[in-house]
């Protein structure tokens, strides 16, 4: 002991479970969780998605019974993804994205009616609704037409807001869409009550596979590399975050979360004055499940460690498919 410097002694500060908890700058709470759910246009459907363990696709009639036990256990927010399955539901411009009788609009209304306090977020993109599966309207050469895409994306966001959504979150990555949406919300007189969270730093890569299965949104040709960011592009992500703040974003999202913790930390730094969200995407969720099944680690431990990494890096809210199990099994109730 005499050899030891006083400043070398750390363990006294985290011997007790509570003093260990106090080490966190941000703790995982139920109110930080956003649960992503898939809604089909087939009202009575309830189908498990094989590549997303335990997760399903549901019609609007199955939604409230599914959500009720989660709400009873503390679910505060969902993000909705529409999955149009009907013949003819997809076209070149994704015109059905916000149809009045489409799955997302019906789901917003049903959820707000059953659970008025729920914070309902809507992913805003066209890829689930376009015949080509890309995230906007295309030019003749197959590239995204920014002006047309922004117009459609903004109109879609406004329709969701009018239906009662609390938050619209564009994930399409067209340049200029945040400004177009913000203006649209203001013109529709809902700009004061609808939050705009931009998927500002959204990277292309291999981690969206199970989602594209679930949503039926894989592109029919090419890939998304010319609009989603290259995974090496830390600087591009910083530029996108600054840009989207300047265009009126009320919150910034980083996606995927786990492989981009540096970007999450950058986001916290650059966008100091807005909440930072991150999305633990389908591939991350499936990967943790697969490894747990192989006996690499315990599922709950790994899931909570992964989420703590995101909080440490700077996240205020986390979109994760683990929300269901966390709430139903009381993972946050014990301590
Ligand atoms: C739509 C969208 C995607 C995800 C969220 N919004 C798919 C994609 O960009 O291909 C991915 C979410 C996940 O993988 O869990 N643009
Ligand atoms: Zn998309």
mmCIF file of C-alpha atoms and ligand atoms in Angstrom:
data_model
loop_
_atom_site.group_PDB
_atom_site.id
_atom_site.type_symbol
_atom_site.label_atom_id
_atom_site.label_comp_id
_atom_site.label_asym_id
_atom_site.label_seq_id
_atom_site.Cartn_x
_atom_site.Cartn_y
_atom_site.Cartn_z
ATOM 1 C CA UNK A 1 0.000 0.000 0.000
ATOM 2 C CA UNK A 2 2.780 2.426 0.825
ATOM 3 C CA UNK A 3 3.942 2.140 -2.796
ATOM 4 C CA UNK A 4 0.513 3.097 -4.081
ATOM 5 C CA UNK A 5 -0.486 6.630 -4.960
ATOM 6 C CA UNK A 6 -3.756 7.813 -3.473
ATOM 7 C CA UNK A 7 -4.923 8.600 -7.003
ATOM 8 C CA UNK A 8 -4.456 4.940 -7.974
ATOM 9 C CA UNK A 9 -7.342 3.806 -5.818
ATOM 10 C CA UNK A 10 -10.534 3.554 -7.869
ATOM 11 C CA UNK A 11 -12.414 0.543 -6.546
ATOM 12 C CA UNK A 12 -13.841 2.256 -3.494
ATOM 13 C CA UNK A 13 -15.900 4.373 -5.839
ATOM 14 C CA UNK A 14 -17.850 1.496 -7.365
ATOM 15 C CA UNK A 15 -18.037 -1.268 -4.785
ATOM 16 C CA UNK A 16 -21.796 -1.021 -4.222
ATOM 17 C CA UNK A 17 -24.363 -1.703 -6.993
ATOM 18 C CA UNK A 18 -25.788 1.770 -6.511
ATOM 19 C CA UNK A 19 -22.417 3.535 -6.689
ATOM 20 C CA UNK A 20 -21.795 1.544 -9.874
ATOM 21 C CA UNK A 21 -25.057 2.853 -11.276
ATOM 22 C CA UNK A 22 -24.028 6.402 -10.423
ATOM 23 C CA UNK A 23 -21.064 6.105 -12.765
ATOM 24 C CA UNK A 24 -23.406 6.504 -15.730
ATOM 25 C CA UNK A 25 -23.801 9.865 -17.398
ATOM 26 C CA UNK A 26 -27.041 8.589 -18.876
ATOM 27 C CA UNK A 27 -28.914 5.590 -17.478
ATOM 28 C CA UNK A 28 -31.076 3.249 -19.479
ATOM 29 C CA UNK A 29 -34.686 4.041 -18.627
ATOM 30 C CA UNK A 30 -37.964 2.933 -20.128
ATOM 31 C CA UNK A 31 -38.603 6.437 -21.404
ATOM 32 C CA UNK A 32 -35.433 6.253 -23.514
ATOM 33 C CA UNK A 33 -36.768 3.296 -25.493
ATOM 34 C CA UNK A 34 -38.565 3.504 -28.819
ATOM 35 C CA UNK A 35 -40.065 0.294 -30.170
ATOM 36 C CA UNK A 36 -40.044 -0.212 -33.977
ATOM 37 C CA UNK A 37 -43.162 -1.977 -35.276
ATOM 38 C CA UNK A 38 -44.271 -3.180 -38.717
ATOM 39 C CA UNK A 39 -47.863 -2.673 -39.861
ATOM 40 C CA UNK A 40 -49.342 -4.402 -42.883
ATOM 41 C CA UNK A 41 -52.339 -3.452 -44.992
ATOM 42 C CA UNK A 42 -53.954 -6.794 -44.186
ATOM 43 C CA UNK A 43 -55.944 -5.835 -41.072
ATOM 44 C CA UNK A 44 -56.053 -9.245 -39.395
ATOM 45 C CA UNK A 45 -52.543 -10.406 -40.196
ATOM 46 C CA UNK A 46 -50.078 -11.421 -37.518
ATOM 47 C CA UNK A 47 -46.935 -13.048 -38.927
ATOM 48 C CA UNK A 48 -43.577 -13.680 -37.343
ATOM 49 C CA UNK A 49 -40.583 -12.400 -39.305
ATOM 50 C CA UNK A 50 -38.079 -15.275 -39.473
ATOM 51 C CA UNK A 51 -34.973 -13.093 -39.704
ATOM 52 C CA UNK A 52 -36.012 -10.839 -36.775
ATOM 53 C CA UNK A 53 -36.273 -13.185 -33.792
ATOM 54 C CA UNK A 54 -39.593 -12.863 -31.969
ATOM 55 C CA UNK A 55 -40.680 -9.837 -33.995
ATOM 56 C CA UNK A 56 -43.821 -9.738 -36.092
ATOM 57 C CA UNK A 57 -45.736 -7.958 -38.781
ATOM 58 C CA UNK A 58 -49.265 -7.019 -37.845
ATOM 59 C CA UNK A 59 -52.433 -5.639 -39.327
ATOM 60 C CA UNK A 60 -54.133 -2.706 -37.649
ATOM 61 C CA UNK A 61 -56.706 -4.935 -35.905
ATOM 62 C CA UNK A 62 -53.947 -6.805 -34.083
ATOM 63 C CA UNK A 63 -52.046 -3.757 -32.997
ATOM 64 C CA UNK A 64 -53.799 -2.608 -29.835
ATOM 65 C CA UNK A 65 -54.015 -6.085 -28.233
ATOM 66 C CA UNK A 66 -50.305 -6.503 -28.993
ATOM 67 C CA UNK A 67 -49.317 -3.125 -27.518
ATOM 68 C CA UNK A 68 -51.555 -3.181 -24.427
ATOM 69 C CA UNK A 69 -49.320 -5.348 -22.191
ATOM 70 C CA UNK A 70 -46.296 -3.316 -23.302
ATOM 71 C CA UNK A 71 -47.972 -0.035 -22.440
ATOM 72 C CA UNK A 72 -48.918 -1.489 -19.045
ATOM 73 C CA UNK A 73 -45.240 -2.181 -18.464
ATOM 74 C CA UNK A 74 -44.029 1.255 -19.436
ATOM 75 C CA UNK A 75 -43.849 1.525 -23.230
ATOM 76 C CA UNK A 76 -43.835 5.259 -24.058
ATOM 77 C CA UNK A 77 -42.987 5.404 -27.753
ATOM 78 C CA UNK A 78 -43.198 3.438 -30.983
ATOM 79 C CA UNK A 79 -41.898 4.076 -34.486
ATOM 80 C CA UNK A 80 -44.145 2.829 -37.271
ATOM 81 C CA UNK A 81 -43.152 1.174 -40.537
ATOM 82 C CA UNK A 82 -45.803 0.422 -43.145
ATOM 83 C CA UNK A 83 -45.672 -2.816 -45.101
ATOM 84 C CA UNK A 84 -47.988 -2.703 -48.120
ATOM 85 C CA UNK A 85 -48.673 -6.221 -49.345
ATOM 86 C CA UNK A 86 -51.763 -5.737 -51.544
ATOM 87 C CA UNK A 87 -51.445 -6.068 -55.317
ATOM 88 C CA UNK A 88 -50.889 -2.690 -56.901
ATOM 89 C CA UNK A 89 -49.884 -1.019 -53.624
ATOM 90 C CA UNK A 90 -46.484 -0.075 -55.055
ATOM 91 C CA UNK A 91 -45.731 2.278 -57.911
ATOM 92 C CA UNK A 92 -42.899 4.408 -59.321
ATOM 93 C CA UNK A 93 -43.479 7.324 -56.930
ATOM 94 C CA UNK A 94 -44.592 5.484 -53.812
ATOM 95 C CA UNK A 95 -47.938 7.246 -53.999
ATOM 96 C CA UNK A 96 -49.505 4.999 -51.343
ATOM 97 C CA UNK A 97 -47.034 5.954 -48.590
ATOM 98 C CA UNK A 98 -49.550 8.131 -46.800
ATOM 99 C CA UNK A 99 -52.848 6.871 -48.201
ATOM 100 C CA UNK A 100 -55.741 7.706 -45.878
ATOM 101 C CA UNK A 101 -56.642 4.029 -45.670
ATOM 102 C CA UNK A 102 -53.002 2.889 -45.659
ATOM 103 C CA UNK A 103 -51.473 0.973 -42.753
ATOM 104 C CA UNK A 104 -49.476 3.833 -41.213
ATOM 105 C CA UNK A 105 -52.264 6.401 -41.134
ATOM 106 C CA UNK A 106 -54.717 3.838 -39.729
ATOM 107 C CA UNK A 107 -52.180 2.730 -37.130
ATOM 108 C CA UNK A 108 -51.438 6.309 -35.984
ATOM 109 C CA UNK A 109 -55.140 6.904 -35.424
ATOM 110 C CA UNK A 110 -55.717 3.586 -33.662
ATOM 111 C CA UNK A 111 -52.736 4.025 -31.340
ATOM 112 C CA UNK A 112 -53.508 7.644 -30.443
ATOM 113 C CA UNK A 113 -57.100 6.640 -29.708
ATOM 114 C CA UNK A 114 -56.197 3.696 -27.497
ATOM 115 C CA UNK A 115 -53.131 5.297 -25.869
ATOM 116 C CA UNK A 116 -53.381 9.093 -26.144
ATOM 117 C CA UNK A 117 -50.112 9.610 -24.249
ATOM 118 C CA UNK A 118 -48.019 7.406 -26.519
ATOM 119 C CA UNK A 119 -45.325 9.295 -28.471
ATOM 120 C CA UNK A 120 -45.979 8.040 -31.986
ATOM 121 C CA UNK A 121 -43.051 8.365 -34.369
ATOM 122 C CA UNK A 122 -43.302 7.611 -38.075
ATOM 123 C CA UNK A 123 -40.405 6.608 -40.245
ATOM 124 C CA UNK A 124 -40.779 8.637 -43.433
ATOM 125 C CA UNK A 125 -39.467 6.941 -46.546
ATOM 126 C CA UNK A 126 -40.735 5.737 -49.887
ATOM 127 C CA UNK A 127 -38.805 2.466 -50.287
ATOM 128 C CA UNK A 128 -41.608 0.351 -48.813
ATOM 129 C CA UNK A 129 -43.997 1.860 -51.379
ATOM 130 C CA UNK A 130 -41.983 2.198 -54.579
ATOM 131 C CA UNK A 131 -42.029 -0.534 -57.215
ATOM 132 C CA UNK A 132 -38.233 -0.215 -57.571
ATOM 133 C CA UNK A 133 -37.634 -0.237 -53.793
ATOM 134 C CA UNK A 134 -35.470 2.890 -53.722
ATOM 135 C CA UNK A 135 -35.992 5.634 -51.125
ATOM 136 C CA UNK A 136 -37.360 8.291 -53.474
ATOM 137 C CA UNK A 137 -38.493 9.138 -56.988
ATOM 138 C CA UNK A 138 -36.008 8.168 -59.693
ATOM 139 C CA UNK A 139 -34.559 10.005 -62.678
ATOM 140 C CA UNK A 140 -34.381 8.210 -66.022
ATOM 141 C CA UNK A 141 -30.800 7.168 -65.241
ATOM 142 C CA UNK A 142 -31.806 5.447 -62.010
ATOM 143 C CA UNK A 143 -30.446 8.117 -59.664
ATOM 144 C CA UNK A 144 -32.684 9.809 -57.104
ATOM 145 C CA UNK A 145 -34.483 12.921 -58.261
ATOM 146 C CA UNK A 146 -33.922 15.148 -55.243
ATOM 147 C CA UNK A 147 -36.595 17.754 -55.945
ATOM 148 C CA UNK A 148 -39.348 15.241 -56.676
ATOM 149 C CA UNK A 149 -38.297 12.993 -53.808
ATOM 150 C CA UNK A 150 -38.282 15.828 -51.283
ATOM 151 C CA UNK A 151 -41.729 16.897 -52.440
ATOM 152 C CA UNK A 152 -43.145 13.385 -51.959
ATOM 153 C CA UNK A 153 -41.310 12.834 -48.667
ATOM 154 C CA UNK A 154 -42.547 16.158 -47.275
ATOM 155 C CA UNK A 155 -46.129 15.458 -48.357
ATOM 156 C CA UNK A 156 -45.947 12.046 -46.704
ATOM 157 C CA UNK A 157 -44.602 13.499 -43.459
ATOM 158 C CA UNK A 158 -47.348 16.124 -43.419
ATOM 159 C CA UNK A 159 -50.018 13.466 -43.927
ATOM 160 C CA UNK A 160 -48.645 11.462 -40.974
ATOM 161 C CA UNK A 161 -48.560 14.607 -38.855
ATOM 162 C CA UNK A 162 -52.141 15.446 -39.794
ATOM 163 C CA UNK A 163 -53.191 11.922 -38.835
ATOM 164 C CA UNK A 164 -51.805 12.566 -35.352
ATOM 165 C CA UNK A 165 -48.141 11.522 -35.364
ATOM 166 C CA UNK A 166 -46.038 13.225 -32.684
ATOM 167 C CA UNK A 167 -42.830 12.893 -34.644
ATOM 168 C CA UNK A 168 -41.760 12.348 -38.228
ATOM 169 C CA UNK A 169 -38.363 10.834 -38.923
ATOM 170 C CA UNK A 170 -37.163 10.903 -42.536
ATOM 171 C CA UNK A 171 -34.837 7.984 -43.281
ATOM 172 C CA UNK A 172 -34.617 8.454 -47.049
ATOM 173 C CA UNK A 173 -31.383 10.507 -47.149
ATOM 174 C CA UNK A 174 -32.420 12.792 -49.991
ATOM 175 C CA UNK A 175 -30.584 16.120 -49.784
ATOM 176 C CA UNK A 176 -32.920 18.882 -48.672
ATOM 177 C CA UNK A 177 -35.678 16.771 -47.218
ATOM 178 C CA UNK A 178 -35.484 18.153 -43.681
ATOM 179 C CA UNK A 179 -36.137 21.696 -44.879
ATOM 180 C CA UNK A 180 -38.912 20.509 -47.183
ATOM 181 C CA UNK A 181 -40.613 18.655 -44.322
ATOM 182 C CA UNK A 182 -40.207 21.529 -41.862
ATOM 183 C CA UNK A 183 -41.769 23.970 -44.317
ATOM 184 C CA UNK A 184 -44.551 21.492 -45.036
ATOM 185 C CA UNK A 185 -45.335 21.087 -41.340
ATOM 186 C CA UNK A 186 -45.434 24.845 -40.836
ATOM 187 C CA UNK A 187 -47.673 25.385 -43.858
ATOM 188 C CA UNK A 188 -50.016 22.693 -42.558
ATOM 189 C CA UNK A 189 -50.132 24.473 -39.182
ATOM 190 C CA UNK A 190 -48.696 21.534 -37.281
ATOM 191 C CA UNK A 191 -45.107 22.772 -37.043
ATOM 192 C CA UNK A 192 -45.581 23.662 -33.369
ATOM 193 C CA UNK A 193 -46.625 20.193 -32.269
ATOM 194 C CA UNK A 194 -44.700 17.751 -34.403
ATOM 195 C CA UNK A 195 -41.076 16.891 -33.778
ATOM 196 C CA UNK A 196 -38.766 16.322 -36.725
ATOM 197 C CA UNK A 197 -35.997 13.831 -36.022
ATOM 198 C CA UNK A 198 -33.624 13.442 -38.913
ATOM 199 C CA UNK A 199 -31.818 10.214 -39.622
ATOM 200 C CA UNK A 200 -28.929 12.536 -40.377
ATOM 201 C CA UNK A 201 -26.093 10.035 -40.107
ATOM 202 C CA UNK A 202 -27.463 6.944 -41.770
ATOM 203 C CA UNK A 203 -24.869 4.617 -43.214
ATOM 204 C CA UNK A 204 -25.218 2.053 -45.971
ATOM 205 C CA UNK A 205 -24.142 -1.477 -45.189
ATOM 206 C CA UNK A 206 -25.094 -5.032 -44.447
ATOM 207 C CA UNK A 207 -27.057 -4.512 -41.237
ATOM 208 C CA UNK A 208 -30.479 -3.721 -42.721
ATOM 209 C CA UNK A 209 -31.119 -7.171 -44.231
ATOM 210 C CA UNK A 210 -33.719 -8.490 -41.764
ATOM 211 C CA UNK A 211 -35.596 -5.174 -41.917
ATOM 212 C CA UNK A 212 -35.820 -5.338 -45.708
ATOM 213 C CA UNK A 213 -37.235 -8.867 -45.328
ATOM 214 C CA UNK A 214 -39.746 -7.598 -42.824
ATOM 215 C CA UNK A 215 -40.760 -4.536 -44.823
ATOM 216 C CA UNK A 216 -40.330 -6.021 -48.303
ATOM 217 C CA UNK A 217 -38.222 -2.996 -49.202
ATOM 218 C CA UNK A 218 -35.051 -4.376 -50.808
ATOM 219 C CA UNK A 219 -34.167 -2.376 -53.958
ATOM 220 C CA UNK A 220 -35.014 -4.229 -57.172
ATOM 221 C CA UNK A 221 -31.767 -3.051 -58.794
ATOM 222 C CA UNK A 222 -28.550 -1.470 -57.536
ATOM 223 C CA UNK A 223 -28.027 -0.473 -53.919
ATOM 224 C CA UNK A 224 -28.325 2.582 -51.672
ATOM 225 C CA UNK A 225 -24.668 3.606 -51.687
ATOM 226 C CA UNK A 226 -25.242 6.881 -53.516
ATOM 227 C CA UNK A 227 -27.577 8.223 -50.852
ATOM 228 C CA UNK A 228 -26.845 6.404 -47.587
ATOM 229 C CA UNK A 229 -23.402 7.368 -46.269
ATOM 230 C CA UNK A 230 -20.282 5.261 -46.864
ATOM 231 C CA UNK A 231 -19.280 3.548 -43.616
ATOM 232 C CA UNK A 232 -15.894 5.282 -43.699
ATOM 233 C CA UNK A 233 -17.478 8.711 -43.864
ATOM 234 C CA UNK A 234 -17.166 10.186 -40.395
ATOM 235 C CA UNK A 235 -16.658 13.655 -41.831
ATOM 236 C CA UNK A 236 -19.646 13.333 -44.144
ATOM 237 C CA UNK A 237 -21.755 12.359 -41.141
ATOM 238 C CA UNK A 238 -20.627 15.479 -39.283
ATOM 239 C CA UNK A 239 -21.569 17.603 -42.304
ATOM 240 C CA UNK A 240 -24.970 15.905 -42.557
ATOM 241 C CA UNK A 241 -25.650 16.516 -38.855
ATOM 242 C CA UNK A 242 -24.788 20.221 -39.146
ATOM 243 C CA UNK A 243 -26.809 20.552 -42.318
ATOM 244 C CA UNK A 244 -29.919 18.929 -40.859
ATOM 245 C CA UNK A 245 -29.757 21.068 -37.729
ATOM 246 C CA UNK A 246 -29.589 24.110 -40.003
ATOM 247 C CA UNK A 247 -32.614 22.868 -41.957
ATOM 248 C CA UNK A 248 -34.717 22.660 -38.810
ATOM 249 C CA UNK A 249 -34.252 19.180 -37.353
ATOM 250 C CA UNK A 250 -35.429 18.968 -33.731
ATOM 251 C CA UNK A 251 -33.438 15.802 -33.116
ATOM 252 C CA UNK A 252 -30.632 13.867 -34.768
ATOM 253 C CA UNK A 253 -30.405 10.134 -35.290
ATOM 254 C CA UNK A 254 -27.395 7.913 -35.934
ATOM 255 C CA UNK A 255 -27.905 4.549 -37.602
ATOM 256 C CA UNK A 256 -26.804 1.785 -37.293
ATOM 257 C CA UNK A 257 -25.836 2.495 -33.690
ATOM 258 C CA UNK A 258 -23.411 -0.200 -32.614
ATOM 259 C CA UNK A 259 -20.869 0.116 -35.414
ATOM 260 C CA UNK A 260 -20.947 3.919 -35.338
ATOM 261 C CA UNK A 261 -20.418 4.869 -31.705
ATOM 262 C CA UNK A 262 -17.780 7.407 -32.746
ATOM 263 C CA UNK A 263 -20.373 9.106 -34.936
ATOM 264 C CA UNK A 264 -22.848 9.033 -32.067
ATOM 265 C CA UNK A 265 -20.286 10.762 -29.925
ATOM 266 C CA UNK A 266 -19.689 13.321 -32.691
ATOM 267 C CA UNK A 267 -23.452 13.874 -32.909
ATOM 268 C CA UNK A 268 -23.646 14.569 -29.171
ATOM 269 C CA UNK A 269 -20.820 17.024 -29.572
ATOM 270 C CA UNK A 270 -22.078 18.845 -32.679
ATOM 271 C CA UNK A 271 -25.788 18.750 -31.894
ATOM 272 C CA UNK A 272 -25.456 19.668 -28.219
ATOM 273 C CA UNK A 273 -28.817 21.320 -27.936
ATOM 274 C CA UNK A 274 -31.106 18.627 -29.333
ATOM 275 C CA UNK A 275 -31.862 15.068 -28.239
ATOM 276 C CA UNK A 276 -29.696 12.437 -29.907
ATOM 277 C CA UNK A 277 -31.277 9.185 -31.022
ATOM 278 C CA UNK A 278 -29.712 6.057 -32.351
ATOM 279 C CA UNK A 279 -31.141 2.999 -34.042
ATOM 280 C CA UNK A 280 -29.987 -0.465 -33.055
ATOM 281 C CA UNK A 281 -30.972 -1.881 -36.430
ATOM 282 C CA UNK A 282 -32.339 -5.246 -37.466
ATOM 283 C CA UNK A 283 -28.950 -6.791 -38.272
ATOM 284 C CA UNK A 284 -27.508 -5.795 -34.891
ATOM 285 C CA UNK A 285 -30.513 -7.298 -33.109
ATOM 286 C CA UNK A 286 -30.393 -10.517 -35.157
ATOM 287 C CA UNK A 287 -26.640 -10.779 -34.640
ATOM 288 C CA UNK A 288 -26.904 -10.552 -30.841
ATOM 289 C CA UNK A 289 -29.653 -13.170 -30.901
ATOM 290 C CA UNK A 290 -27.632 -15.487 -33.129
ATOM 291 C CA UNK A 291 -24.553 -15.233 -30.938
ATOM 292 C CA UNK A 292 -26.561 -15.845 -27.773
ATOM 293 C CA UNK A 293 -28.126 -18.885 -29.373
ATOM 294 C CA UNK A 294 -24.634 -20.176 -30.188
ATOM 295 C CA UNK A 295 -23.690 -19.819 -26.541
ATOM 296 C CA UNK A 296 -21.268 -16.954 -27.100
ATOM 297 C CA UNK A 297 -22.906 -14.934 -24.319
ATOM 298 C CA UNK A 298 -26.105 -14.453 -22.380
ATOM 299 C CA UNK A 299 -28.723 -12.586 -24.432
ATOM 300 C CA UNK A 300 -29.873 -10.155 -21.758
ATOM 301 C CA UNK A 301 -26.339 -9.272 -20.664
ATOM 302 C CA UNK A 302 -25.185 -8.655 -24.217
ATOM 303 C CA UNK A 303 -28.287 -6.670 -25.127
ATOM 304 C CA UNK A 304 -27.952 -4.367 -22.104
ATOM 305 C CA UNK A 305 -24.210 -3.930 -22.647
ATOM 306 C CA UNK A 306 -24.833 -2.959 -26.268
ATOM 307 C CA UNK A 307 -27.412 -0.351 -25.209
ATOM 308 C CA UNK A 308 -25.142 1.019 -22.486
ATOM 309 C CA UNK A 309 -22.473 1.567 -25.136
ATOM 310 C CA UNK A 310 -24.913 3.749 -27.037
ATOM 311 C CA UNK A 311 -25.844 5.751 -23.955
ATOM 312 C CA UNK A 312 -22.174 6.269 -23.122
ATOM 313 C CA UNK A 313 -21.455 7.460 -26.652
ATOM 314 C CA UNK A 314 -24.171 10.093 -26.368
ATOM 315 C CA UNK A 315 -27.621 8.681 -27.079
ATOM 316 C CA UNK A 316 -30.633 10.109 -25.276
ATOM 317 C CA UNK A 317 -33.070 7.726 -26.934
ATOM 318 C CA UNK A 318 -32.600 4.312 -28.530
ATOM 319 C CA UNK A 319 -34.745 2.642 -31.153
ATOM 320 C CA UNK A 320 -34.439 -1.069 -30.486
ATOM 321 C CA UNK A 321 -36.318 -4.288 -31.146
ATOM 322 C CA UNK A 322 -35.213 -5.379 -27.642
ATOM 323 C CA UNK A 323 -37.785 -2.961 -26.182
ATOM 324 C CA UNK A 324 -40.448 -5.674 -26.113
ATOM 325 C CA UNK A 325 -38.388 -8.141 -24.106
ATOM 326 C CA UNK A 326 -36.905 -5.456 -21.844
ATOM 327 C CA UNK A 327 -40.394 -4.390 -20.807
ATOM 328 C CA UNK A 328 -42.163 -7.757 -20.704
ATOM 329 C CA UNK A 329 -39.383 -9.418 -18.750
ATOM 330 C CA UNK A 330 -38.768 -6.397 -16.529
ATOM 331 C CA UNK A 331 -35.067 -6.032 -17.333
ATOM 332 C CA UNK A 332 -35.098 -2.475 -16.005
ATOM 333 C CA UNK A 333 -37.284 -3.218 -12.997
ATOM 334 C CA UNK A 334 -34.773 -5.160 -10.918
ATOM 335 C CA UNK A 335 -32.347 -2.597 -9.668
HETATM 336 C C1 LIG B 1 -36.199 2.847 -44.679
HETATM 337 C C2 LIG B 1 -35.563 2.319 -43.437
HETATM 338 C C3 LIG B 1 -34.678 1.240 -43.301
HETATM 339 C C4 LIG B 1 -34.435 1.077 -41.950
HETATM 340 C C5 LIG B 1 -35.135 2.089 -41.288
HETATM 341 N N1 LIG B 1 -35.808 2.857 -42.234
HETATM 342 C C6 LIG B 1 -34.120 0.326 -44.333
HETATM 343 C C7 LIG B 1 -33.149 0.818 -45.309
HETATM 344 O O1 LIG B 1 -32.739 1.977 -45.301
HETATM 345 O O2 LIG B 1 -32.814 0.014 -46.172
HETATM 346 C C8 LIG B 1 -33.589 0.009 -41.336
HETATM 347 C C9 LIG B 1 -33.964 -0.421 -39.960
HETATM 348 C C10 LIG B 1 -33.435 -1.745 -39.554
HETATM 349 O O3 LIG B 1 -32.623 -2.389 -40.254
HETATM 350 O O4 LIG B 1 -33.835 -2.188 -38.469
HETATM 351 N N2 LIG B 1 -35.359 3.628 -45.457
HETATM 352 ZN ZN1 LIG B 2 -35.993 3.934 -47.579
#
